[in-house]
C-alpha cells in the first residue's frame, strides 16, 4: 500500500538536493565570472586587444642616389607582389601551376622562387611574381579564395633607371640572407629592419647601407577574427633613409663607358683638389635590376661564367703591372733621394747589362744621350732599369707608399684590393725567399712583382697633379637629410701632404706635358686646345722567351699586353686627373690614350663624342722589339718584366 508521507519526505529530499546543486552551480558560475571579469579583467582585456589589434611594421623609404648634378641614379617605386608562404603548403608546384592559370608566371619566376625557397625559412613569404599590373591584381583578387597561402602585398622596389651604366659603382640591393640578418643583429640594428626584405649587397648600396636604409615605423590595425584588416587605429611613421649626392658626373660616366665600346678595362677620373671621383668605370658591366627581386639561376650562370667577367669590379679589385706609367713617380723618387739630378745624362744604347744578363729597351732604336726630362718624354727603359738598380727595392717601396701604391686608398666602396708594392721584407714574409738584385731592375719599368689597382694609379696621378696634397678619393660627395635637405660632406679636409720639392714636381709635370706634344702621347692629343700632362704605358700579360720578338698577331687576344695611360689637365691648373687601362689593348698610346682624350674633352670643353674611341696608331709597329724577361740572378726567382712606352 502507498505511504504518502514517505513519498512526500523523499520528494522534499530530492528538491533540497536539486536546489543545493543549482545553488552550488550558480555560485561556481558567479565565482568564475568574478574571477574573469574582476580579478583577471586587465590581463584578458589586454589579450582581447591583442587579438583585435595587430602591430604591423612600416618599411622605410630607401634614400635616393643622385649624381653631382642632381640626376637620379637609384630610386624607389611601389608595386604589388604575389608571395607564397611555404609553411603548411604541401605542393608548391601545384599551387604555382594553379596561379599560372590566373596570372602569368614565367620560367625565371619559378627558378627564382626555388632558389629563394632554399635560402629562406619555411614561414617566410617568398615572391613568385613581382611588379604585377593592375589587370593582374584584379584577376588574382577575384580568385584569392582559392589560394590560402598566397598573399598580394604592396612593396617598395628599388629601380636603377640607367641599367648597366655605373653598375659597379652603384651596386645593387638584394633580399636579406641569414648571414645578413646575423650581421644586422650583431650590430643591434634589427629593429630598423622590421618589415624590410632587402639590403645593400655591393657597391655604394652596400657601403652606405646605414645612411640609405632609414628606420622602420609601425601602425596599429584593427583586424577581424579571420585576420583581415578593418581600419588603422594609429600610425608611427617610418623615417626615410638619407639621400646620397655623388661626386660622379653621370653624363661623363656614360661617355666614358661608351668610349670603351666592347673592350675590357677600367677608368677612374678624379678632381685633384677635392678627391671627387668624376667617373668610375669598370667594363664590362651588368644590369643591377636583375638582382633586386633575386636573380634567377640561369641569369646568374650567364654572368658568372662569362669569360669577360662582367661581375669583376676591375677599377678596385683588378691588380695589374702598370708599365711605364710608373716612370714619372720613379723620377720623383730619384730627385727627392738625390740618386739623380735632372741634368744627369746616361747613354741609352738600347740595352742595360746587369751581370751576365742583358735587359733590352722596348724602343726600336737606341735613344742615345738621355737626361731625366727626355727619359719621360721618350720613355727610355734603359734609363729606368739603371735608376731602379741605383735606388734599390726598399727605397722605391718607402717612397711609393705615401702615393698609395700597394695601399688601401680608403675609397668609399668595399672590396678594394691592396695590390703589391714589393720590398725585401715583403718577399721574405710572403714567399720565404731572399730578394735578388736582378729582381729590382724590372720595377723600374713597372713590371716584376709590382701589382697595383687602377684606383691606386689614378689616386697617385691626382696627388701629383695636386702638388703632393692627398685628398681621399670618394664617390659620395655629400649625404643629404631626406627631410631637412641639410648636406654633410664626406671628405671635408685633406688627408696629409707628401713633402716634395716644388721644383721636382715642376720638372716631372713639364716632362709629362711634353709627352703629349712630342713624345709617345702626341697623336692622341694632337690639336687639343689645352695643355695636358700624361704618360703612356704597356704592361706585359705573359712572358716571352729571351731574345724573342713580341708579335701580337701571333698571340691570343687575351694574352696581349695591357694598354695604360695617365693624365691630368689643364696642366697649369688641373681640374681632372685620370688613369685608364684597356686589357690586352697593346701599346699605351694606341688604345688607352684616345679614351682619355674623349673624357678630358668632355669634362673641360663639353665635347660629346658620337662613337667609341678609335685606336690610335701603334708607333712601335706590329713587330715591337720586346725587352727581355727580367729574372732574378737565381733562376728560381722567376720574376720577369717587359715594358713599353
Coordinates of C-alpha atoms in Angstrom, one line a residue:
X1 CA 0.0 0.0 0.0
X2 CA 1.2 3.5 -0.7
X3 CA 2.7 5.7 2.0
X4 CA 2.0 9.3 1.1
X5 CA 4.0 10.7 4.0
X6 CA 7.1 8.8 3.0
X7 CA 6.8 9.8 -0.7
X8 CA 6.5 13.5 0.3
X9 CA 9.6 13.1 2.5
X10 CA 11.6 11.6 -0.3
X11 CA 10.4 14.3 -2.7
X12 CA 11.4 17.0 -0.3
X13 CA 14.9 15.5 0.0
X14 CA 15.2 15.4 -3.8
X15 CA 14.1 19.1 -4.0
X16 CA 16.6 20.0 -1.4
X17 CA 19.5 18.2 -3.2
X18 CA 18.5 19.7 -6.5
X19 CA 18.3 23.2 -5.0
X20 CA 21.7 22.8 -3.4
X21 CA 23.1 21.6 -6.7
X22 CA 21.6 24.5 -8.5
X23 CA 22.8 27.0 -5.9
X24 CA 26.3 25.4 -6.0
X25 CA 26.4 25.6 -9.7
X26 CA 25.3 29.2 -9.8
X27 CA 27.9 30.0 -7.0
X28 CA 30.6 28.5 -9.2
X29 CA 29.5 30.4 -12.2
X30 CA 29.3 33.6 -10.3
X31 CA 32.8 32.9 -8.8
X32 CA 34.2 32.2 -12.2
X33 CA 32.6 35.3 -13.7
X34 CA 34.0 37.4 -10.9
X35 CA 37.5 35.8 -11.5
X36 CA 37.4 36.6 -15.2
X37 CA 35.7 40.0 -15.0
X38 CA 37.2 41.4 -11.9
X39 CA 40.4 39.6 -10.8
X40 CA 41.7 38.9 -14.4
X41 CA 40.0 41.7 -16.1
X42 CA 43.1 43.7 -17.1
X43 CA 45.0 40.6 -18.3
X44 CA 42.2 39.3 -20.5
X45 CA 41.4 42.8 -21.7
X46 CA 45.0 43.1 -23.0
X47 CA 44.7 39.7 -24.7
X48 CA 41.5 40.7 -26.4
X49 CA 43.0 43.9 -27.6
X50 CA 46.0 42.0 -29.0
X51 CA 43.6 39.7 -30.8
X52 CA 41.7 42.7 -32.1
X53 CA 44.8 44.8 -32.9
X54 CA 47.8 43.9 -35.0
X55 CA 51.1 45.8 -34.8
X56 CA 52.5 45.9 -38.3
X57 CA 55.9 47.3 -39.3
X58 CA 56.1 50.1 -41.8
X59 CA 59.1 49.8 -44.1
X60 CA 61.1 53.0 -44.6
X61 CA 61.7 54.6 -48.0
X62 CA 65.3 53.9 -49.0
X63 CA 67.3 57.0 -49.8
X64 CA 67.8 58.2 -53.3
X65 CA 71.2 58.2 -55.1
X66 CA 71.9 61.2 -57.3
X67 CA 74.8 62.4 -59.3
X68 CA 76.7 65.7 -58.7
X69 CA 74.1 67.5 -60.9
X70 CA 71.1 66.0 -59.2
X71 CA 70.2 63.3 -61.8
X72 CA 68.6 60.3 -60.1
X73 CA 70.6 57.1 -60.5
X74 CA 68.8 54.9 -57.9
X75 CA 65.1 55.4 -56.9
X76 CA 62.1 53.6 -55.4
X77 CA 58.6 52.9 -56.5
X78 CA 55.6 51.0 -55.1
X79 CA 54.1 47.9 -56.8
X80 CA 52.2 44.8 -56.0
X81 CA 54.0 41.4 -55.4
X82 CA 52.5 38.0 -55.1
X83 CA 54.0 36.0 -52.3
X84 CA 53.7 32.4 -51.2
X85 CA 54.1 31.3 -47.6
X86 CA 55.6 27.7 -47.8
X87 CA 54.7 26.8 -44.2
X88 CA 51.8 24.3 -44.3
X89 CA 51.8 24.1 -48.1
X90 CA 52.2 20.6 -49.3
X91 CA 52.8 21.0 -53.1
X92 CA 54.4 24.2 -54.2
X93 CA 54.5 23.3 -57.8
X94 CA 50.8 22.6 -57.9
X95 CA 50.0 25.9 -56.3
X96 CA 52.2 27.7 -58.8
X97 CA 50.6 25.8 -61.7
X98 CA 47.2 27.0 -60.5
X99 CA 48.4 30.5 -60.1
X100 CA 49.7 30.4 -63.6
X101 CA 46.2 30.0 -64.8
X102 CA 45.3 33.3 -63.3
X103 CA 48.4 35.4 -63.9
X104 CA 51.5 34.9 -66.0
X105 CA 54.3 33.0 -64.2
X106 CA 57.4 32.6 -66.3
X107 CA 60.2 30.1 -66.1
X108 CA 62.6 32.6 -64.5
X109 CA 59.9 33.3 -61.8
X110 CA 59.8 29.6 -60.9
X111 CA 63.6 29.2 -60.9
X112 CA 64.0 32.3 -58.7
X113 CA 61.3 31.0 -56.3
X114 CA 63.0 27.7 -55.9
X115 CA 66.3 29.4 -55.2
X116 CA 64.8 31.7 -52.6
X117 CA 62.9 28.8 -51.1
X118 CA 66.3 27.0 -50.4
X119 CA 67.7 30.1 -48.7
X120 CA 64.7 31.1 -46.7
X121 CA 62.9 29.9 -43.6
X122 CA 59.7 27.9 -44.1
X123 CA 57.5 30.7 -42.6
X124 CA 59.0 33.5 -44.7
X125 CA 56.8 34.8 -47.5
X126 CA 58.6 34.3 -50.9
X127 CA 57.7 36.2 -54.0
X128 CA 56.6 34.2 -57.0
X129 CA 55.7 37.3 -59.1
X130 CA 56.7 40.9 -58.6
X131 CA 55.5 44.2 -60.1
X132 CA 52.0 43.0 -61.1
X133 CA 49.9 45.1 -63.4
X134 CA 46.6 46.5 -62.4
X135 CA 44.8 43.9 -64.5
X136 CA 46.8 41.0 -62.9
X137 CA 45.9 42.4 -59.4
X138 CA 42.2 42.4 -60.3
X139 CA 42.3 38.9 -61.7
X140 CA 44.0 37.5 -58.6
X141 CA 41.8 39.3 -56.2
X142 CA 38.7 37.7 -57.8
X143 CA 40.3 34.3 -57.3
X144 CA 42.0 34.8 -54.0
X145 CA 39.8 32.4 -52.1
X146 CA 41.4 29.5 -54.0
X147 CA 44.9 30.3 -52.6
X148 CA 45.0 30.4 -48.8
X149 CA 48.8 30.5 -48.7
X150 CA 49.2 33.2 -51.3
X151 CA 49.1 36.9 -50.4
X152 CA 49.0 40.1 -52.5
X153 CA 51.2 42.7 -50.9
X154 CA 52.3 46.3 -51.8
X155 CA 56.0 46.6 -51.7
X156 CA 58.7 49.2 -52.3
X157 CA 61.0 48.3 -55.2
X158 CA 64.5 49.6 -56.0
X159 CA 65.0 50.7 -59.5
X160 CA 68.1 51.6 -61.4
X161 CA 66.8 53.7 -64.4
X162 CA 70.2 53.8 -66.2
X163 CA 70.5 50.0 -66.3
X164 CA 74.1 48.9 -66.8
X165 CA 75.6 52.4 -66.6
X166 CA 77.8 52.8 -63.5
X167 CA 76.6 49.4 -62.1
X168 CA 80.0 48.5 -60.5
X169 CA 79.9 51.9 -58.7
X170 CA 76.3 51.9 -57.6
X171 CA 76.0 48.1 -56.9
X172 CA 72.5 46.8 -56.0
X173 CA 70.3 45.6 -53.2
X174 CA 69.1 42.0 -52.7
X175 CA 67.0 40.0 -50.3
X176 CA 68.3 39.7 -46.7
X177 CA 70.1 36.4 -46.3
X178 CA 70.6 34.6 -43.0
X179 CA 74.2 35.8 -42.9
X180 CA 73.0 39.4 -43.5
X181 CA 70.5 39.1 -40.6
X182 CA 73.2 37.7 -38.3
X183 CA 75.3 40.7 -39.0
X184 CA 72.4 43.1 -38.5
X185 CA 71.6 41.5 -35.1
X186 CA 75.2 41.7 -34.0
X187 CA 75.2 45.4 -34.8
X188 CA 72.0 45.9 -32.9
X189 CA 70.2 47.2 -35.9
X190 CA 67.4 44.6 -36.1
X191 CA 64.5 46.9 -35.1
X192 CA 65.4 49.2 -38.1
X193 CA 64.9 46.3 -40.5
X194 CA 61.4 45.1 -39.3
X195 CA 59.3 44.8 -42.4
X196 CA 62.3 45.1 -44.7
X197 CA 63.3 42.3 -47.1
X198 CA 66.3 43.9 -48.8
X199 CA 69.7 45.2 -48.0
X200 CA 72.6 46.7 -50.0
X201 CA 74.8 43.9 -51.4
X202 CA 77.7 45.6 -53.3
X203 CA 78.9 49.0 -54.3
X204 CA 77.6 52.2 -52.8
X205 CA 74.4 50.5 -51.9
X206 CA 76.4 48.3 -49.5
X207 CA 78.9 50.9 -48.3
X208 CA 76.3 53.4 -47.4
X209 CA 73.6 50.9 -46.2
X210 CA 73.2 52.6 -42.8
X211 CA 72.7 56.0 -44.4
X212 CA 70.3 54.8 -47.1
X213 CA 68.1 52.4 -45.2
X214 CA 66.2 54.5 -42.7
X215 CA 64.3 53.4 -39.7
X216 CA 61.1 51.2 -39.7
X217 CA 57.9 52.6 -38.2
X218 CA 54.7 50.8 -37.1
X219 CA 51.0 51.0 -37.3
X220 CA 48.1 49.6 -35.2
X221 CA 45.5 47.9 -37.3
X222 CA 42.1 46.6 -36.2
X223 CA 41.6 43.1 -37.6
X224 CA 38.7 40.6 -37.8
X225 CA 38.8 37.1 -36.3
X226 CA 39.9 35.9 -39.8
X227 CA 42.9 38.2 -39.7
X228 CA 41.7 40.8 -42.2
X229 CA 42.4 44.5 -41.6
X230 CA 39.4 46.7 -40.8
X231 CA 40.9 50.1 -40.1
X232 CA 44.1 51.7 -38.9
X233 CA 44.0 52.9 -35.3
X234 CA 47.3 54.7 -35.1
X235 CA 50.5 55.1 -37.1
X236 CA 54.1 55.8 -36.1
X237 CA 55.7 56.7 -39.4
X238 CA 59.0 55.3 -40.6
X239 CA 62.0 57.6 -41.1
X240 CA 63.3 57.6 -44.6
X241 CA 66.9 57.0 -45.4
X242 CA 69.3 59.8 -46.3
X243 CA 69.9 60.6 -49.9
X244 CA 73.4 60.4 -51.4
X245 CA 74.9 63.0 -53.7
X246 CA 77.7 61.5 -55.7
X247 CA 80.8 63.3 -56.9
X248 CA 80.4 61.5 -60.2
X249 CA 79.1 63.3 -63.3
X250 CA 76.8 60.6 -64.8
X251 CA 77.0 62.1 -68.3
X252 CA 80.8 61.8 -68.1
X253 CA 80.3 58.3 -66.9
X254 CA 78.1 57.5 -69.9
X255 CA 80.6 58.9 -72.3
X256 CA 83.5 57.0 -70.7
X257 CA 81.7 53.7 -70.9
X258 CA 80.7 54.3 -74.5
X259 CA 84.3 55.2 -75.3
X260 CA 85.4 51.7 -74.3
X261 CA 83.0 50.0 -76.6
X262 CA 83.2 46.3 -76.2
X263 CA 86.7 46.3 -74.8
X264 CA 87.5 45.2 -71.2
X265 CA 89.2 47.6 -68.8
X266 CA 88.7 50.4 -66.3
X267 CA 89.0 54.2 -65.9
X268 CA 88.9 56.4 -62.9
X269 CA 88.9 60.2 -63.2
X270 CA 89.4 62.4 -60.1
X271 CA 89.2 66.1 -59.3
X272 CA 92.7 66.6 -57.7
X273 CA 91.8 69.4 -55.3
X274 CA 88.8 67.7 -53.7
X275 CA 89.3 63.9 -54.3
X276 CA 85.9 63.8 -56.0
X277 CA 85.7 60.8 -58.3
X278 CA 84.3 62.2 -61.6
X279 CA 84.0 58.9 -63.4
X280 CA 84.3 55.3 -62.1
X281 CA 84.2 52.8 -64.9
X282 CA 84.8 49.0 -65.0
X283 CA 84.0 47.2 -68.2
X284 CA 82.1 45.1 -69.0
X285 CA 79.1 46.0 -66.8
X286 CA 75.9 44.2 -65.8
X287 CA 72.3 45.2 -65.1
X288 CA 71.7 45.6 -61.3
X289 CA 68.0 45.4 -61.8
X290 CA 68.4 41.6 -62.2
X291 CA 69.4 41.3 -58.6
X292 CA 66.7 43.3 -56.9
X293 CA 64.0 40.6 -56.8
X294 CA 66.5 37.8 -56.6
X295 CA 68.4 36.8 -59.7
X296 CA 67.3 33.5 -61.3
X297 CA 69.9 30.7 -61.7
X298 CA 70.1 30.9 -65.5
X299 CA 71.0 34.7 -65.5
X300 CA 73.4 34.1 -62.6
X301 CA 75.2 31.3 -64.5
X302 CA 75.4 33.5 -67.6
X303 CA 77.1 36.3 -65.7
X304 CA 79.3 34.1 -63.5
X305 CA 80.6 32.0 -66.4
X306 CA 81.1 34.8 -68.9
X307 CA 84.8 34.8 -69.8
X308 CA 84.8 38.7 -69.8
X309 CA 83.9 38.6 -66.1
X310 CA 81.3 41.3 -66.0
X311 CA 80.8 41.0 -62.2
X312 CA 84.5 41.8 -61.6
X313 CA 85.0 45.4 -60.5
X314 CA 88.2 46.0 -62.4
X315 CA 88.6 49.5 -61.0
X316 CA 89.3 48.4 -57.4
X317 CA 89.6 44.7 -57.5
X318 CA 91.8 44.1 -60.6
X319 CA 95.5 44.4 -59.9
X320 CA 98.0 45.0 -62.8
X321 CA 101.6 45.8 -63.5
X322 CA 101.4 49.4 -64.7
X323 CA 104.3 49.6 -67.1
X324 CA 105.8 52.9 -68.0
X325 CA 103.2 54.9 -66.2
X326 CA 105.4 54.2 -63.1
X327 CA 108.3 56.2 -64.6
X328 CA 107.3 59.8 -63.5
X329 CA 107.0 58.6 -59.9
X330 CA 110.4 56.9 -60.1
X331 CA 111.8 60.1 -61.5
X332 CA 110.4 62.0 -58.4
X333 CA 111.9 59.3 -56.2
X334 CA 115.3 59.8 -57.8
X335 CA 115.2 63.6 -57.4
X336 CA 114.0 63.5 -53.8
X337 CA 116.5 60.9 -52.6
X338 CA 119.4 62.6 -54.5
X339 CA 120.1 59.5 -56.6
X340 CA 119.8 61.5 -59.8
X341 CA 120.0 65.1 -60.9
X342 CA 117.7 66.3 -63.6
X343 CA 120.6 67.2 -65.9
X344 CA 122.4 63.9 -65.4
X345 CA 122.8 62.2 -68.8
X346 CA 123.0 58.5 -69.4
X347 CA 123.7 56.7 -72.7
X348 CA 120.8 54.7 -73.9
X349 CA 122.3 52.1 -76.2
X350 CA 119.1 50.1 -76.3
X351 CA 120.3 47.6 -73.6
X352 CA 121.2 47.5 -69.9
X353 CA 123.7 45.0 -68.8
X354 CA 123.5 43.6 -65.3
X355 CA 126.0 40.9 -64.5
X356 CA 125.7 38.4 -67.4
X357 CA 122.2 39.5 -68.3
X358 CA 121.1 42.0 -70.9
X359 CA 117.8 43.9 -70.5
X360 CA 116.7 45.4 -73.7
X361 CA 114.7 48.6 -74.3
X362 CA 111.4 48.4 -76.0
X363 CA 112.2 51.3 -78.3
X364 CA 113.0 50.2 -81.8
X365 CA 116.3 52.2 -81.8
X366 CA 118.7 53.4 -79.1
X367 CA 117.8 56.8 -77.8
X368 CA 121.4 57.9 -77.2
X369 CA 122.1 60.6 -74.6
X370 CA 119.1 60.8 -72.2
X371 CA 118.5 63.1 -69.3
X372 CA 115.6 62.8 -66.9
X373 CA 113.2 65.0 -68.9
X374 CA 113.9 63.1 -72.1
X375 CA 113.6 59.8 -70.3
X376 CA 110.0 60.5 -69.5
X377 CA 109.1 62.1 -72.9
X378 CA 110.6 59.3 -75.0
X379 CA 110.0 56.6 -72.3
X380 CA 113.6 55.2 -72.0
X381 CA 113.5 51.8 -70.5
X382 CA 117.3 51.7 -70.1
X383 CA 117.2 54.9 -68.0
X384 CA 114.8 53.3 -65.6
X385 CA 116.5 49.9 -65.5
X386 CA 119.6 51.7 -64.3
X387 CA 117.7 54.0 -61.9
X388 CA 115.8 51.2 -60.2
X389 CA 119.1 49.4 -59.7
X390 CA 120.6 52.6 -58.1
X391 CA 117.6 53.2 -55.9
X392 CA 117.1 49.7 -54.6
X393 CA 113.8 48.0 -53.9
X394 CA 113.4 49.3 -50.3
X395 CA 114.0 52.9 -51.3
X396 CA 111.4 52.5 -54.0
X397 CA 109.0 50.9 -51.6
X398 CA 109.4 53.7 -49.0
X399 CA 108.9 56.5 -51.5
X400 CA 105.9 55.0 -53.3
X401 CA 103.9 54.0 -50.2
X402 CA 102.6 57.5 -49.4
X403 CA 101.5 57.8 -53.0
X404 CA 99.0 54.9 -52.4
X405 CA 100.8 52.3 -54.4
X406 CA 100.2 48.9 -52.8
X407 CA 98.0 50.6 -50.2
X408 CA 94.3 50.8 -49.4
X409 CA 93.2 54.3 -50.6
X410 CA 90.1 54.4 -48.4
X411 CA 87.6 55.0 -51.2
X412 CA 84.0 54.6 -50.1
X413 CA 83.2 51.3 -51.8
X414 CA 84.0 47.9 -50.4
X415 CA 86.2 45.3 -52.0
X416 CA 89.3 47.4 -52.7
X417 CA 92.4 45.3 -53.1
X418 CA 95.7 46.1 -51.6
X419 CA 97.9 45.1 -54.5
X420 CA 101.7 44.5 -54.2
X421 CA 104.4 47.1 -53.5
X422 CA 107.4 44.8 -53.1
X423 CA 110.2 45.1 -50.6
X424 CA 112.8 42.8 -49.2
X425 CA 110.7 42.2 -46.1
X426 CA 107.6 41.6 -48.2
X427 CA 109.2 38.8 -50.2
X428 CA 110.7 37.2 -47.1
X429 CA 107.3 37.2 -45.4
X430 CA 105.2 36.3 -48.4
X431 CA 107.4 33.8 -50.3
X432 CA 110.0 32.9 -47.7
X433 CA 112.7 33.8 -50.2
X434 CA 115.6 36.4 -50.3
X435 CA 115.4 39.3 -52.6
X436 CA 117.8 39.1 -55.6
X437 CA 119.3 42.4 -57.1
X438 CA 118.2 41.3 -60.5
X439 CA 114.6 41.5 -59.5
X440 CA 114.9 45.2 -58.8
X441 CA 115.6 46.0 -62.5
X442 CA 112.0 45.1 -63.6
X443 CA 110.5 47.5 -61.0
X444 CA 111.9 50.4 -63.0
X445 CA 109.6 49.8 -65.9
X446 CA 106.5 49.0 -63.7
X447 CA 106.8 45.2 -64.0
X448 CA 108.1 42.4 -61.9
X449 CA 106.3 41.9 -58.6
X450 CA 104.5 45.3 -59.0
X451 CA 100.7 44.8 -58.9
X452 CA 98.5 47.8 -58.4
X453 CA 94.9 48.7 -58.8
X454 CA 93.8 51.2 -61.3
X455 CA 92.4 53.3 -58.4
X456 CA 95.9 53.5 -56.8
X457 CA 97.3 54.7 -60.1
X458 CA 94.6 57.3 -60.6
X459 CA 94.9 58.4 -57.0
X460 CA 98.7 58.8 -57.3
X461 CA 98.3 60.8 -60.5
X462 CA 95.8 63.1 -58.7
X463 CA 98.3 63.6 -55.9
X464 CA 101.0 64.5 -58.4
X465 CA 98.6 67.0 -60.1
X466 CA 97.7 68.5 -56.7
X467 CA 101.3 69.3 -55.7
X468 CA 101.6 66.4 -53.2
X469 CA 98.4 67.2 -51.3
X470 CA 96.5 63.9 -50.6
X471 CA 92.7 64.0 -50.7
X472 CA 90.9 60.7 -50.0
X473 CA 89.1 59.6 -53.2
X474 CA 85.4 59.3 -52.7
X475 CA 82.3 58.5 -54.8
X476 CA 79.8 60.1 -52.4
X477 CA 80.4 63.9 -52.2
X478 CA 77.7 64.6 -49.6
X479 CA 74.9 62.9 -47.5
X480 CA 71.6 64.7 -47.7
X481 CA 69.0 64.6 -45.0
X482 CA 65.8 63.5 -46.8
X483 CA 63.6 65.6 -44.5
X484 CA 65.5 68.8 -43.9
X485 CA 67.7 68.9 -47.0
X486 CA 70.8 69.5 -45.0
X487 CA 74.0 68.2 -46.6
X488 CA 77.1 66.8 -44.9
X489 CA 80.4 66.5 -46.9
X490 CA 82.0 63.1 -46.7
X491 CA 85.6 64.3 -47.2
X492 CA 85.9 67.9 -45.9
X493 CA 89.6 68.0 -45.4
X494 CA 92.9 66.8 -46.9
X495 CA 94.4 63.6 -45.5
X496 CA 98.0 64.6 -45.5
X497 CA 100.8 66.1 -47.6
X498 CA 103.8 64.4 -49.2
X499 CA 106.8 66.6 -48.6
X500 CA 108.3 67.0 -52.0
X501 CA 110.2 70.0 -53.5
X502 CA 108.1 72.1 -55.9
X503 CA 111.0 72.3 -58.4
X504 CA 111.0 68.5 -58.6
X505 CA 107.2 68.3 -59.2
X506 CA 107.5 71.1 -61.8
X507 CA 110.2 69.2 -63.8
X508 CA 108.3 66.0 -63.9
X509 CA 104.9 67.6 -64.7
X510 CA 106.5 69.6 -67.5
X511 CA 108.1 66.4 -68.9
X512 CA 104.6 64.8 -68.8
X513 CA 103.2 67.7 -70.8
X514 CA 105.9 67.2 -73.4
X515 CA 104.9 63.6 -73.6
X516 CA 101.7 64.7 -75.3
X517 CA 103.4 67.3 -77.5
X518 CA 106.4 65.5 -78.9
X519 CA 106.5 62.2 -77.1
X520 CA 104.6 58.9 -77.0
X521 CA 101.2 60.5 -76.5
X522 CA 101.3 63.2 -79.1
X523 CA 99.0 61.6 -81.6
X524 CA 96.1 61.2 -79.1
X525 CA 96.2 64.9 -78.1
X526 CA 97.0 66.4 -81.4
X527 CA 95.1 69.7 -81.8
X528 CA 93.9 69.8 -78.1
X529 CA 93.1 73.4 -77.1
X530 CA 94.5 72.8 -73.6
X531 CA 97.8 71.5 -72.2
X532 CA 97.7 68.0 -70.7
X533 CA 100.3 66.1 -68.8
X534 CA 100.4 62.4 -69.4
X535 CA 102.3 59.1 -69.7
X536 CA 101.7 56.0 -71.8
X537 CA 102.3 52.6 -70.5
X538 CA 102.2 49.0 -71.8
X539 CA 102.1 46.1 -69.4
X540 CA 103.1 42.5 -70.2
X541 CA 100.5 39.8 -69.6
X542 CA 102.6 36.7 -70.4
X543 CA 106.3 36.1 -70.6
X544 CA 108.2 35.5 -73.8
X545 CA 111.4 33.7 -74.4
X546 CA 114.7 35.6 -74.3
X547 CA 115.7 37.4 -77.5
X548 CA 112.3 36.5 -79.0
X549 CA 110.4 39.4 -80.6
X550 CA 106.9 40.3 -79.4
X551 CA 104.3 39.8 -82.2
X552 CA 100.8 40.4 -81.0
X553 CA 99.3 38.9 -84.2
X554 CA 100.7 35.5 -83.2
X555 CA 99.4 35.8 -79.6
X556 CA 95.9 35.0 -78.4
X557 CA 93.9 38.3 -77.8
X558 CA 93.6 37.7 -74.1
X559 CA 97.4 37.2 -73.8
X560 CA 98.3 40.5 -75.4
X561 CA 99.8 43.4 -73.5
X562 CA 97.6 45.8 -71.5
X563 CA 97.3 49.4 -72.6
X564 CA 97.6 52.1 -70.0
X565 CA 97.6 55.9 -69.8
X566 CA 97.6 58.5 -67.0
X567 CA 96.9 62.2 -67.5
X568 CA 96.0 65.5 -65.8
X569 CA 94.6 68.7 -67.4
X570 CA 94.8 71.6 -67.8
X571 CA 98.4 71.2 -67.0
X572 CA 98.8 74.6 -65.2
X573 CA 95.7 74.2 -63.0
X574 CA 94.5 70.5 -63.1
X575 CA 90.7 70.0 -62.9
X576 CA 90.9 66.3 -63.8
X577 CA 93.4 63.5 -63.3
X578 CA 92.8 60.0 -64.6
X579 CA 94.1 56.6 -65.2
X580 CA 92.8 54.2 -67.8
X581 CA 93.6 50.6 -68.7
X582 CA 92.4 48.7 -71.7
X583 CA 93.0 45.0 -71.1
X584 CA 95.0 43.4 -74.0
X585 CA 94.9 46.7 -75.8
X586 CA 98.6 46.8 -76.7
X587 CA 100.6 50.0 -77.0
X588 CA 99.5 52.6 -74.4
X589 CA 99.0 55.4 -76.9
X590 CA 97.0 53.2 -79.2
X591 CA 94.1 52.1 -77.1
X592 CA 94.1 53.9 -73.7
X593 CA 95.2 57.4 -74.7
X594 CA 92.3 58.0 -77.2
X595 CA 89.8 57.2 -74.4
X596 CA 91.5 59.6 -72.1
X597 CA 91.3 62.3 -74.7
X598 CA 87.5 61.8 -75.1
X599 CA 87.0 62.0 -71.3
X600 CA 89.1 65.2 -70.9
X601 CA 87.5 66.8 -73.9
X602 CA 84.0 66.4 -72.4
X603 CA 85.0 67.4 -68.9
X604 CA 86.8 70.6 -70.0
X605 CA 85.1 71.5 -73.2
X606 CA 81.7 69.8 -73.1
X607 CA 82.6 68.0 -76.3
X608 CA 80.3 65.0 -76.7
X609 CA 81.7 62.1 -78.8
X610 CA 79.3 60.2 -81.0
X611 CA 81.2 56.8 -81.2
X612 CA 83.6 54.7 -79.1
X613 CA 87.2 55.8 -79.1
X614 CA 89.1 54.6 -82.1
X615 CA 92.5 53.1 -81.6
X616 CA 95.4 55.3 -82.4
X617 CA 98.4 54.3 -84.5
X618 CA 100.9 51.9 -82.9
X619 CA 104.1 53.9 -83.4
X620 CA 106.2 51.0 -82.5
X621 CA 104.9 49.0 -85.4
X622 CA 103.4 45.5 -85.3
X623 CA 106.7 43.8 -84.5
X624 CA 108.0 45.7 -81.5
X625 CA 111.3 44.8 -80.1
X626 CA 110.5 43.0 -76.8
X627 CA 112.5 43.7 -73.7
X628 CA 113.9 40.5 -72.1
X629 CA 112.1 38.8 -69.4
X630 CA 113.6 40.1 -66.1
X631 CA 114.6 37.3 -63.8
X632 CA 116.4 37.0 -60.5
X633 CA 120.1 36.2 -60.6
X634 CA 118.9 32.9 -59.2
X635 CA 116.8 31.2 -61.8
X636 CA 114.4 30.1 -59.1
X637 CA 113.1 33.6 -58.5
X638 CA 111.3 33.5 -61.8
X639 CA 110.3 37.2 -61.9
X640 CA 110.0 38.7 -65.3
X641 CA 109.2 42.0 -67.0
X642 CA 108.9 43.6 -70.4
X643 CA 107.8 47.2 -70.6
X644 CA 106.9 49.5 -73.4
X645 CA 106.3 53.3 -73.7

